[in-house]
Amino acid sequence: QVQLVESGGGSVQPGGSLRLSCTASGISVAGKTVAWYRQTPGKDRELVATTTIGGYSNVEDFVKGRFTISSDSAKNTVYLEMNSLKPEDTAVYYCNIPTWNRQYWGQGTQVSVSS
């Protein structure tokens, strides 16, 4: 079975940093597109960053310069490095892999940024 497991979330003060991990099992990330989304209660999920393993990567404008997406194919893991965190970054962060026949989601990891 395919599973995506996020980890690394937590509570930090504004300006702090976190590194989120998404580890896949039952599927190889090599050559695939992997995305990070985030969601707050009552709002739609929004795209944060994407990478095609072995190819391009991109972070959305609202986190550009603060967040970085990277991967380690040997560990079948994708990372989201989050720096200079702001209260508006508070959300549940999800890992996503879209494929031709379905998309896979993890359970999410909570990030809370407050004083």
PDB file of C-alpha atoms in Angstrom:
ATOM      1  CA  GLN A   1       0.000   0.000   0.000  1.00  0.00           C
ATOM      2  CA  VAL A   2       1.046   3.569  -0.643  1.00  0.00           C
ATOM      3  CA  GLN A   3       1.605   5.812   2.345  1.00  0.00           C
ATOM      4  CA  LEU A   4       2.919   9.342   2.717  1.00  0.00           C
ATOM      5  CA  VAL A   5       3.971  10.324   6.214  1.00  0.00           C
ATOM      6  CA  GLU A   6       4.719  13.939   7.142  1.00  0.00           C
ATOM      7  CA  SER A   7       6.770  14.878  10.166  1.00  0.00           C
ATOM      8  CA  GLY A   8       8.647  17.836  11.609  1.00  0.00           C
ATOM      9  CA  GLY A   9       5.781  20.133  12.516  1.00  0.00           C
ATOM     10  CA  GLY A  10       5.519  21.919  15.823  1.00  0.00           C
ATOM     11  CA  SER A  11       5.062  25.239  17.592  1.00  0.00           C
ATOM     12  CA  VAL A  12       7.565  28.033  17.040  1.00  0.00           C
ATOM     13  CA  GLN A  13       7.839  31.766  17.595  1.00  0.00           C
ATOM     14  CA  PRO A  14       7.792  34.225  14.693  1.00  0.00           C
ATOM     15  CA  GLY A  15      11.140  34.182  12.946  1.00  0.00           C
ATOM     16  CA  GLY A  16      11.761  30.559  13.829  1.00  0.00           C
ATOM     17  CA  SER A  17      12.491  27.636  11.533  1.00  0.00           C
ATOM     18  CA  LEU A  18      11.212  24.132  10.916  1.00  0.00           C
ATOM     19  CA  ARG A  19      12.049  21.367   8.473  1.00  0.00           C
ATOM     20  CA  LEU A  20       9.153  19.210   7.343  1.00  0.00           C
ATOM     21  CA  SER A  21       9.692  15.735   5.917  1.00  0.00           C
ATOM     22  CA  CYS A  22       7.482  13.623   3.674  1.00  0.00           C
ATOM     23  CA  THR A  23       8.544   9.992   3.498  1.00  0.00           C
ATOM     24  CA  ALA A  24       6.853   7.737   0.957  1.00  0.00           C
ATOM     25  CA  SER A  25       6.382   3.986   1.095  1.00  0.00           C
ATOM     26  CA  GLY A  26       4.858   1.738  -1.543  1.00  0.00           C
ATOM     27  CA  ILE A  27       5.803   4.255  -4.234  1.00  0.00           C
ATOM     28  CA  SER A  28       9.070   5.727  -5.441  1.00  0.00           C
ATOM     29  CA  VAL A  29       9.371   9.511  -5.647  1.00  0.00           C
ATOM     30  CA  ALA A  30      12.074   9.275  -8.312  1.00  0.00           C
ATOM     31  CA  GLY A  31      10.934  11.017 -11.479  1.00  0.00           C
ATOM     32  CA  LYS A  32       7.646  12.112  -9.911  1.00  0.00           C
ATOM     33  CA  THR A  33       6.189  15.462  -8.992  1.00  0.00           C
ATOM     34  CA  VAL A  34       5.715  16.010  -5.264  1.00  0.00           C
ATOM     35  CA  ALA A  35       3.910  19.007  -3.774  1.00  0.00           C
ATOM     36  CA  TRP A  36       3.469  20.623  -0.381  1.00  0.00           C
ATOM     37  CA  TYR A  37       0.092  22.179   0.431  1.00  0.00           C
ATOM     38  CA  ARG A  38      -1.212  23.861   3.545  1.00  0.00           C
ATOM     39  CA  GLN A  39      -4.680  24.381   4.970  1.00  0.00           C
ATOM     40  CA  THR A  40      -6.307  26.298   7.801  1.00  0.00           C
ATOM     41  CA  PRO A  41      -9.809  25.498   9.127  1.00  0.00           C
ATOM     42  CA  GLY A  42     -12.573  26.680   6.815  1.00  0.00           C
ATOM     43  CA  LYS A  43     -10.209  27.468   3.967  1.00  0.00           C
ATOM     44  CA  ASP A  44      -9.157  25.625   0.832  1.00  0.00           C
ATOM     45  CA  ARG A  45      -5.809  23.961   0.645  1.00  0.00           C
ATOM     46  CA  GLU A  46      -3.225  26.150  -1.040  1.00  0.00           C
ATOM     47  CA  LEU A  47      -0.143  25.105  -2.926  1.00  0.00           C
ATOM     48  CA  VAL A  48       3.128  26.003  -1.203  1.00  0.00           C
ATOM     49  CA  ALA A  49       5.874  24.322  -3.232  1.00  0.00           C
ATOM     50  CA  THR A  50       6.478  21.648  -5.850  1.00  0.00           C
ATOM     51  CA  THR A  51       9.390  19.619  -7.109  1.00  0.00           C
ATOM     52  CA  THR A  52       9.898  17.069  -9.850  1.00  0.00           C
ATOM     53  CA  ILE A  53      12.545  14.748  -8.484  1.00  0.00           C
ATOM     54  CA  GLY A  54      15.473  14.898 -10.854  1.00  0.00           C
ATOM     55  CA  GLY A  55      14.122  18.079 -12.418  1.00  0.00           C
ATOM     56  CA  TYR A  56      12.702  21.465 -11.469  1.00  0.00           C
ATOM     57  CA  SER A  57      11.476  22.919  -8.209  1.00  0.00           C
ATOM     58  CA  ASN A  58       9.349  25.940  -7.336  1.00  0.00           C
ATOM     59  CA  VAL A  59       7.996  27.730  -4.305  1.00  0.00           C
ATOM     60  CA  GLU A  60       5.002  30.039  -4.457  1.00  0.00           C
ATOM     61  CA  ASP A  61       5.533  33.789  -4.273  1.00  0.00           C
ATOM     62  CA  PHE A  62       4.105  34.212  -0.778  1.00  0.00           C
ATOM     63  CA  VAL A  63       6.856  32.016   0.714  1.00  0.00           C
ATOM     64  CA  LYS A  64       9.623  32.671  -1.802  1.00  0.00           C
ATOM     65  CA  GLY A  65      12.888  33.548  -0.117  1.00  0.00           C
ATOM     66  CA  ARG A  66      11.839  31.850   3.113  1.00  0.00           C
ATOM     67  CA  PHE A  67      10.941  28.260   2.130  1.00  0.00           C
ATOM     68  CA  THR A  68      12.953  25.719   0.148  1.00  0.00           C
ATOM     69  CA  ILE A  69      11.829  22.365  -1.237  1.00  0.00           C
ATOM     70  CA  SER A  70      14.338  19.552  -1.670  1.00  0.00           C
ATOM     71  CA  SER A  71      14.485  15.769  -1.875  1.00  0.00           C
ATOM     72  CA  ASP A  72      16.590  12.733  -1.079  1.00  0.00           C
ATOM     73  CA  SER A  73      15.674   9.946  -3.485  1.00  0.00           C
ATOM     74  CA  ALA A  74      17.751   7.391  -1.582  1.00  0.00           C
ATOM     75  CA  LYS A  75      15.531   8.004   1.456  1.00  0.00           C
ATOM     76  CA  ASN A  76      12.386   8.380  -0.685  1.00  0.00           C
ATOM     77  CA  THR A  77      11.804  11.654   1.130  1.00  0.00           C
ATOM     78  CA  VAL A  78      10.900  15.230   0.212  1.00  0.00           C
ATOM     79  CA  TYR A  79      11.635  18.136   2.542  1.00  0.00           C
ATOM     80  CA  LEU A  80      10.233  21.600   3.077  1.00  0.00           C
ATOM     81  CA  GLU A  81      12.685  23.881   4.865  1.00  0.00           C
ATOM     82  CA  MET A  82      10.835  26.774   6.460  1.00  0.00           C
ATOM     83  CA  ASN A  83      12.697  29.846   7.705  1.00  0.00           C
ATOM     84  CA  SER A  84      11.602  33.247   9.026  1.00  0.00           C
ATOM     85  CA  LEU A  85       8.222  31.813   9.922  1.00  0.00           C
ATOM     86  CA  LYS A  86       5.271  34.179  10.313  1.00  0.00           C
ATOM     87  CA  PRO A  87       1.968  33.741  12.175  1.00  0.00           C
ATOM     88  CA  GLU A  88       0.181  33.508   8.819  1.00  0.00           C
ATOM     89  CA  ASP A  89       2.199  30.359   8.073  1.00  0.00           C
ATOM     90  CA  THR A  90       0.175  28.553  10.747  1.00  0.00           C
ATOM     91  CA  ALA A  91      -1.577  25.621   9.060  1.00  0.00           C
ATOM     92  CA  VAL A  92      -1.630  21.893   8.594  1.00  0.00           C
ATOM     93  CA  TYR A  93       0.936  21.038   5.947  1.00  0.00           C
ATOM     94  CA  TYR A  94       0.291  18.141   3.573  1.00  0.00           C
ATOM     95  CA  CYS A  95       2.457  16.181   1.161  1.00  0.00           C
ATOM     96  CA  ASN A  96       0.894  15.260  -2.189  1.00  0.00           C
ATOM     97  CA  ILE A  97       1.888  13.035  -5.110  1.00  0.00           C
ATOM     98  CA  PRO A  98      -0.361  13.239  -8.181  1.00  0.00           C
ATOM     99  CA  THR A  99      -0.286  10.278 -10.548  1.00  0.00           C
ATOM    100  CA  TRP A 100      -2.139   9.471 -13.746  1.00  0.00           C
ATOM    101  CA  ASN A 101      -4.876   7.476 -11.987  1.00  0.00           C
ATOM    102  CA  ARG A 102      -5.052   8.984  -8.474  1.00  0.00           C
ATOM    103  CA  GLN A 103      -3.392  11.349  -6.081  1.00  0.00           C
ATOM    104  CA  TYR A 104      -1.880  10.455  -2.740  1.00  0.00           C
ATOM    105  CA  TRP A 105      -2.005  12.554   0.427  1.00  0.00           C
ATOM    106  CA  GLY A 106      -0.429  12.262   3.825  1.00  0.00           C
ATOM    107  CA  GLN A 107      -2.264  12.896   7.084  1.00  0.00           C
ATOM    108  CA  GLY A 108      -0.625  16.280   7.548  1.00  0.00           C
ATOM    109  CA  THR A 109       1.585  17.861  10.166  1.00  0.00           C
ATOM    110  CA  GLN A 110       0.620  20.915  12.231  1.00  0.00           C
ATOM    111  CA  VAL A 111       2.725  24.065  12.119  1.00  0.00           C
ATOM    112  CA  SER A 112       1.860  26.775  14.645  1.00  0.00           C
ATOM    113  CA  VAL A 113       3.623  30.148  14.687  1.00  0.00           C
ATOM    114  CA  SER A 114       2.772  32.523  17.519  1.00  0.00           C
ATOM    115  CA  SER A 115       4.274  34.639  20.270  1.00  0.00           C
TER     116      SER A 115
END
